[in-house]
Each structure stands twice: as structure tokens, then as C-alpha cells.
mmCIF file of N, CA and C in Angstrom:
data_model
loop_
_atom_site.group_PDB
_atom_site.id
_atom_site.type_symbol
_atom_site.label_atom_id
_atom_site.label_comp_id
_atom_site.label_asym_id
_atom_site.label_seq_id
_atom_site.Cartn_x
_atom_site.Cartn_y
_atom_site.Cartn_z
ATOM 1 N N ARG T 29 -96.731 7.723 37.371
ATOM 2 C CA ARG T 29 -96.185 7.509 38.691
ATOM 3 C C ARG T 29 -96.398 6.101 39.183
ATOM 4 N N SER T 30 -97.135 5.316 38.484
ATOM 5 C CA SER T 30 -97.376 3.953 38.939
ATOM 6 C C SER T 30 -96.065 3.174 38.929
ATOM 7 N N LEU T 31 -96.032 2.115 39.688
ATOM 8 C CA LEU T 31 -94.848 1.257 39.722
ATOM 9 C C LEU T 31 -94.506 0.780 38.313
ATOM 10 N N LYS T 32 -95.520 0.371 37.569
ATOM 11 C CA LYS T 32 -95.313 -0.109 36.201
ATOM 12 C C LYS T 32 -94.673 0.979 35.334
ATOM 13 N N ALA T 33 -95.166 2.206 35.450
ATOM 14 C CA ALA T 33 -94.626 3.315 34.654
ATOM 15 C C ALA T 33 -93.182 3.623 35.039
ATOM 16 N N GLN T 34 -92.883 3.601 36.331
ATOM 17 C CA GLN T 34 -91.525 3.895 36.783
ATOM 18 C C GLN T 34 -90.539 2.828 36.302
ATOM 19 N N LEU T 35 -90.942 1.562 36.370
ATOM 20 C CA LEU T 35 -90.064 0.483 35.911
ATOM 21 C C LEU T 35 -89.864 0.542 34.398
ATOM 22 N N LYS T 36 -90.905 0.908 33.670
ATOM 23 C CA LYS T 36 -90.799 1.065 32.211
ATOM 24 C C LYS T 36 -89.834 2.201 31.874
ATOM 25 N N LEU T 37 -89.950 3.312 32.587
ATOM 26 C CA LEU T 37 -89.055 4.442 32.355
ATOM 27 C C LEU T 37 -87.605 4.037 32.613
ATOM 28 N N LYS T 38 -87.368 3.325 33.699
ATOM 29 C CA LYS T 38 -86.010 2.865 34.010
ATOM 30 C C LYS T 38 -85.479 1.962 32.895
ATOM 31 N N LYS T 39 -86.316 1.053 32.412
ATOM 32 C CA LYS T 39 -85.908 0.145 31.332
ATOM 33 C C LYS T 39 -85.516 0.934 30.083
ATOM 34 N N GLU T 40 -86.296 1.949 29.746
ATOM 35 C CA GLU T 40 -85.991 2.749 28.558
ATOM 36 C C GLU T 40 -84.725 3.579 28.755
ATOM 37 N N PHE T 41 -84.500 4.091 29.965
ATOM 38 C CA PHE T 41 -83.247 4.796 30.255
ATOM 39 C C PHE T 41 -82.063 3.847 30.099
ATOM 40 N N GLU T 42 -82.228 2.586 30.515
ATOM 41 C CA GLU T 42 -81.166 1.588 30.358
ATOM 42 C C GLU T 42 -80.890 1.321 28.881
ATOM 43 N N ARG T 43 -81.935 1.295 28.067
ATOM 44 C CA ARG T 43 -81.748 1.118 26.618
ATOM 45 C C ARG T 43 -80.953 2.281 26.030
ATOM 46 N N LEU T 44 -81.241 3.494 26.483
ATOM 47 C CA LEU T 44 -80.481 4.657 26.017
ATOM 48 C C LEU T 44 -79.024 4.554 26.450
ATOM 49 N N ALA T 45 -78.790 4.060 27.661
ATOM 50 C CA ALA T 45 -77.419 3.895 28.157
ATOM 51 C C ALA T 45 -76.628 2.932 27.276
ATOM 52 N N GLU T 46 -77.289 1.897 26.796
ATOM 53 C CA GLU T 46 -76.624 0.898 25.956
ATOM 54 C C GLU T 46 -76.050 1.499 24.678
ATOM 55 N N VAL T 47 -76.633 2.588 24.209
ATOM 56 C CA VAL T 47 -76.147 3.220 22.979
ATOM 57 C C VAL T 47 -75.469 4.561 23.257
ATOM 58 N N GLY T 48 -75.131 4.797 24.530
ATOM 59 C CA GLY T 48 -74.337 5.965 24.891
ATOM 60 C C GLY T 48 -75.077 7.286 24.962
ATOM 61 N N ILE T 49 -76.380 7.245 25.200
ATOM 62 C CA ILE T 49 -77.162 8.480 25.266
ATOM 63 C C ILE T 49 -77.383 8.877 26.724
ATOM 64 N N GLU T 50 -77.027 10.116 27.046
ATOM 65 C CA GLU T 50 -77.218 10.659 28.387
ATOM 66 C C GLU T 50 -78.645 11.186 28.531
ATOM 67 N N VAL T 51 -79.177 11.128 29.746
ATOM 68 C CA VAL T 51 -80.527 11.599 30.043
ATOM 69 C C VAL T 51 -80.441 12.630 31.165
ATOM 70 N N PHE T 52 -81.069 13.779 30.968
ATOM 71 C CA PHE T 52 -81.126 14.826 31.987
ATOM 72 C C PHE T 52 -82.594 15.038 32.333
ATOM 73 N N VAL T 53 -82.952 14.786 33.586
ATOM 74 C CA VAL T 53 -84.343 14.869 34.030
ATOM 75 C C VAL T 53 -84.537 16.153 34.827
ATOM 76 N N ILE T 54 -85.409 17.009 34.322
ATOM 77 C CA ILE T 54 -85.762 18.247 35.007
ATOM 78 C C ILE T 54 -87.283 18.252 35.148
ATOM 79 N N HIS T 55 -87.769 18.260 36.383
ATOM 80 C CA HIS T 55 -89.210 18.253 36.619
ATOM 81 C C HIS T 55 -89.786 19.628 36.309
ATOM 82 N N GLY T 56 -90.911 19.648 35.625
ATOM 83 C CA GLY T 56 -91.579 20.900 35.292
ATOM 84 C C GLY T 56 -92.457 21.389 36.431
ATOM 85 N N ASN T 57 -93.006 22.579 36.268
ATOM 86 C CA ASN T 57 -93.809 23.162 37.342
ATOM 87 C C ASN T 57 -95.133 22.436 37.562
ATOM 88 N N HIS T 58 -95.550 21.588 36.649
ATOM 89 C CA HIS T 58 -96.782 20.820 36.826
ATOM 90 C C HIS T 58 -96.510 19.361 37.177
ATOM 91 N N ASP T 59 -95.247 18.988 37.295
ATOM 92 C CA ASP T 59 -94.902 17.613 37.658
ATOM 93 C C ASP T 59 -95.018 17.443 39.167
ATOM 94 N N HIS T 60 -95.738 16.433 39.575
ATOM 95 C CA HIS T 60 -95.930 16.158 40.998
ATOM 96 C C HIS T 60 -94.756 15.307 41.476
ATOM 97 N N THR T 61 -93.884 15.900 42.281
ATOM 98 C CA THR T 61 -92.707 15.162 42.758
ATOM 99 C C THR T 61 -92.870 14.694 44.197
ATOM 100 N N GLY T 62 -93.976 15.050 44.839
ATOM 101 C CA GLY T 62 -94.218 14.589 46.199
ATOM 102 C C GLY T 62 -94.869 13.215 46.192
ATOM 103 N N GLY T 63 -95.186 12.726 47.363
ATOM 104 C CA GLY T 63 -95.870 11.445 47.461
ATOM 105 C C GLY T 63 -94.907 10.276 47.411
ATOM 106 N N LYS T 64 -95.480 9.104 47.201
ATOM 107 C CA LYS T 64 -94.667 7.883 47.222
ATOM 108 C C LYS T 64 -94.104 7.586 45.839
ATOM 109 N N TRP T 65 -92.807 7.423 45.809
ATOM 110 C CA TRP T 65 -92.109 7.020 44.602
ATOM 111 C C TRP T 65 -91.252 5.825 44.956
ATOM 112 N N LEU T 66 -91.128 4.907 44.056
ATOM 113 C CA LEU T 66 -90.229 3.783 44.254
ATOM 114 C C LEU T 66 -88.806 4.324 44.276
ATOM 115 N N ASP T 67 -87.998 3.876 45.205
ATOM 116 C CA ASP T 67 -86.615 4.346 45.302
ATOM 117 C C ASP T 67 -85.759 3.565 44.310
ATOM 118 N N LEU T 68 -85.852 3.937 43.037
ATOM 119 C CA LEU T 68 -85.118 3.237 41.983
ATOM 120 C C LEU T 68 -83.693 3.747 41.885
ATOM 121 N N GLN T 69 -82.788 2.853 41.556
ATOM 122 C CA GLN T 69 -81.417 3.236 41.253
ATOM 123 C C GLN T 69 -81.365 3.459 39.743
ATOM 124 N N TRP T 70 -81.215 4.714 39.338
ATOM 125 C CA TRP T 70 -81.187 5.027 37.915
ATOM 126 C C TRP T 70 -79.840 4.641 37.324
ATOM 127 N N PRO T 71 -79.802 4.316 36.041
ATOM 128 C CA PRO T 71 -78.522 4.009 35.388
ATOM 129 C C PRO T 71 -77.591 5.223 35.435
ATOM 130 N N ASP T 72 -76.310 4.991 35.233
ATOM 131 C CA ASP T 72 -75.310 6.064 35.310
ATOM 132 C C ASP T 72 -75.505 7.156 34.263
ATOM 133 N N ASN T 73 -76.251 6.869 33.200
ATOM 134 C CA ASN T 73 -76.470 7.877 32.161
ATOM 135 C C ASN T 73 -77.586 8.858 32.519
ATOM 136 N N VAL T 74 -78.238 8.651 33.656
ATOM 137 C CA VAL T 74 -79.365 9.494 34.063
ATOM 138 C C VAL T 74 -78.902 10.504 35.106
ATOM 139 N N HIS T 75 -79.163 11.768 34.821
ATOM 140 C CA HIS T 75 -78.782 12.870 35.701
ATOM 141 C C HIS T 75 -80.064 13.610 36.081
ATOM 142 N N VAL T 76 -80.414 13.573 37.361
ATOM 143 C CA VAL T 76 -81.670 14.154 37.830
ATOM 144 C C VAL T 76 -81.389 15.462 38.563
ATOM 145 N N PHE T 77 -82.070 16.506 38.130
ATOM 146 C CA PHE T 77 -82.023 17.779 38.844
ATOM 147 C C PHE T 77 -83.063 17.673 39.957
ATOM 148 N N SER T 78 -82.612 17.719 41.207
ATOM 149 C CA SER T 78 -83.550 17.491 42.306
ATOM 150 C C SER T 78 -83.470 18.545 43.401
ATOM 151 N N SER T 79 -82.671 19.563 43.194
ATOM 152 C CA SER T 79 -82.491 20.609 44.194
ATOM 153 C C SER T 79 -83.579 21.671 44.065
ATOM 154 N N LYS T 80 -83.804 22.409 45.121
ATOM 155 C CA LYS T 80 -84.714 23.556 45.051
ATOM 156 C C LYS T 80 -83.967 24.800 44.587
ATOM 157 N N GLU T 81 -82.669 24.682 44.438
ATOM 158 C CA GLU T 81 -81.816 25.761 43.936
ATOM 159 C C GLU T 81 -81.309 25.368 42.553
ATOM 160 N N VAL T 82 -80.985 26.354 41.740
ATOM 161 C CA VAL T 82 -80.440 26.073 40.411
ATOM 162 C C VAL T 82 -79.119 25.328 40.567
ATOM 163 N N GLU T 83 -78.965 24.284 39.798
ATOM 164 C CA GLU T 83 -77.715 23.535 39.796
ATOM 165 C C GLU T 83 -77.273 23.298 38.359
ATOM 166 N N MET T 84 -76.003 22.972 38.193
ATOM 167 C CA MET T 84 -75.447 22.749 36.868
ATOM 168 C C MET T 84 -74.957 21.311 36.755
ATOM 169 N N LYS T 85 -75.221 20.706 35.624
ATOM 170 C CA LYS T 85 -74.676 19.387 35.308
ATOM 171 C C LYS T 85 -73.951 19.530 33.979
ATOM 172 N N ILE T 86 -72.869 18.796 33.836
ATOM 173 C CA ILE T 86 -72.045 18.900 32.631
ATOM 174 C C ILE T 86 -72.356 17.739 31.697
ATOM 175 N N TYR T 87 -72.659 18.072 30.448
ATOM 176 C CA TYR T 87 -72.824 17.056 29.408
ATOM 177 C C TYR T 87 -71.469 16.837 28.769
ATOM 178 N N ARG T 88 -71.039 15.580 28.749
ATOM 179 C CA ARG T 88 -69.741 15.226 28.165
ATOM 180 C C ARG T 88 -69.942 14.277 26.994
ATOM 181 N N LYS T 89 -69.101 14.428 26.004
ATOM 182 C CA LYS T 89 -69.063 13.504 24.875
ATOM 183 C C LYS T 89 -67.618 13.057 24.736
ATOM 184 N N ASN T 90 -67.409 11.762 24.836
ATOM 185 C CA ASN T 90 -66.047 11.212 24.804
ATOM 186 C C ASN T 90 -65.168 11.877 25.855
ATOM 187 N N GLU T 91 -65.730 12.034 27.053
ATOM 188 C CA GLU T 91 -65.023 12.621 28.203
ATOM 189 C C GLU T 91 -64.731 14.115 28.052
ATOM 190 N N THR T 92 -65.159 14.732 26.970
ATOM 191 C CA THR T 92 -64.935 16.161 26.757
ATOM 192 C C THR T 92 -66.194 16.938 27.126
ATOM 193 N N PRO T 93 -66.086 17.942 28.013
ATOM 194 C CA PRO T 93 -67.264 18.754 28.337
ATOM 195 C C PRO T 93 -67.787 19.467 27.087
ATOM 196 N N ILE T 94 -69.068 19.286 26.806
ATOM 197 C CA ILE T 94 -69.687 19.878 25.620
ATOM 198 C C ILE T 94 -70.633 21.015 26.001
ATOM 199 N N ALA T 95 -71.371 20.835 27.109
ATOM 200 C CA ALA T 95 -72.365 21.841 27.503
ATOM 201 C C ALA T 95 -72.590 21.806 29.003
ATOM 202 N N HIS T 96 -72.981 22.945 29.529
ATOM 203 C CA HIS T 96 -73.448 23.039 30.908
ATOM 204 C C HIS T 96 -74.966 23.118 30.845
ATOM 205 N N ILE T 97 -75.638 22.268 31.599
ATOM 206 C CA ILE T 97 -77.095 22.241 31.620
ATOM 207 C C ILE T 97 -77.542 22.674 33.009
ATOM 208 N N TYR T 98 -78.433 23.653 33.055
ATOM 209 C CA TYR T 98 -78.890 24.202 34.330
ATOM 210 C C TYR T 98 -80.346 23.838 34.568
ATOM 211 N N GLY T 99 -80.669 23.558 35.810
ATOM 212 C CA GLY T 99 -82.041 23.256 36.187
ATOM 213 C C GLY T 99 -82.156 23.170 37.692
ATOM 214 N N TYR T 100 -83.338 22.876 38.176
ATOM 215 C CA TYR T 100 -83.566 22.670 39.613
ATOM 216 C C TYR T 100 -84.772 21.793 39.821
#
């Protein structure tokens, strides 16, 4: 959760974007999502599940829907 860790994570997500890899972030039941977090703008390849309700995100490959991914 440190600033250094968050910036490193963003950098690595950007590296994945450069080679066309999508990232889906789902926080686990032991992940602390409260408190202070840097308000980072994630790259377009990063899809964060942030609702308290189940939501669906679509994984696409070459603009074709391949899978529905569910999380909250």
C-alpha cells in the first residue's frame, strides 16, 4: 500500500498494456481497501472490481467478447 508499491504496480500494469495484456483486479477478503490510497489513473487495460455488489466485466480479444468475469 505504500506510495512506492502503488507506483510500481502501475508501472507493471503499463508494461502489460504495451503487449496487449488485460488486467482484472478483484480484492480478496483479506485485502485492506480502506484508508489512504493514492488516486492513481490506471491504464486502460486495467479493470477494477470495486462495487459491493457482484458486477460483470467482459474480456475481449481483438474486439471479440471471449469471457464474462464476475467479481465485487
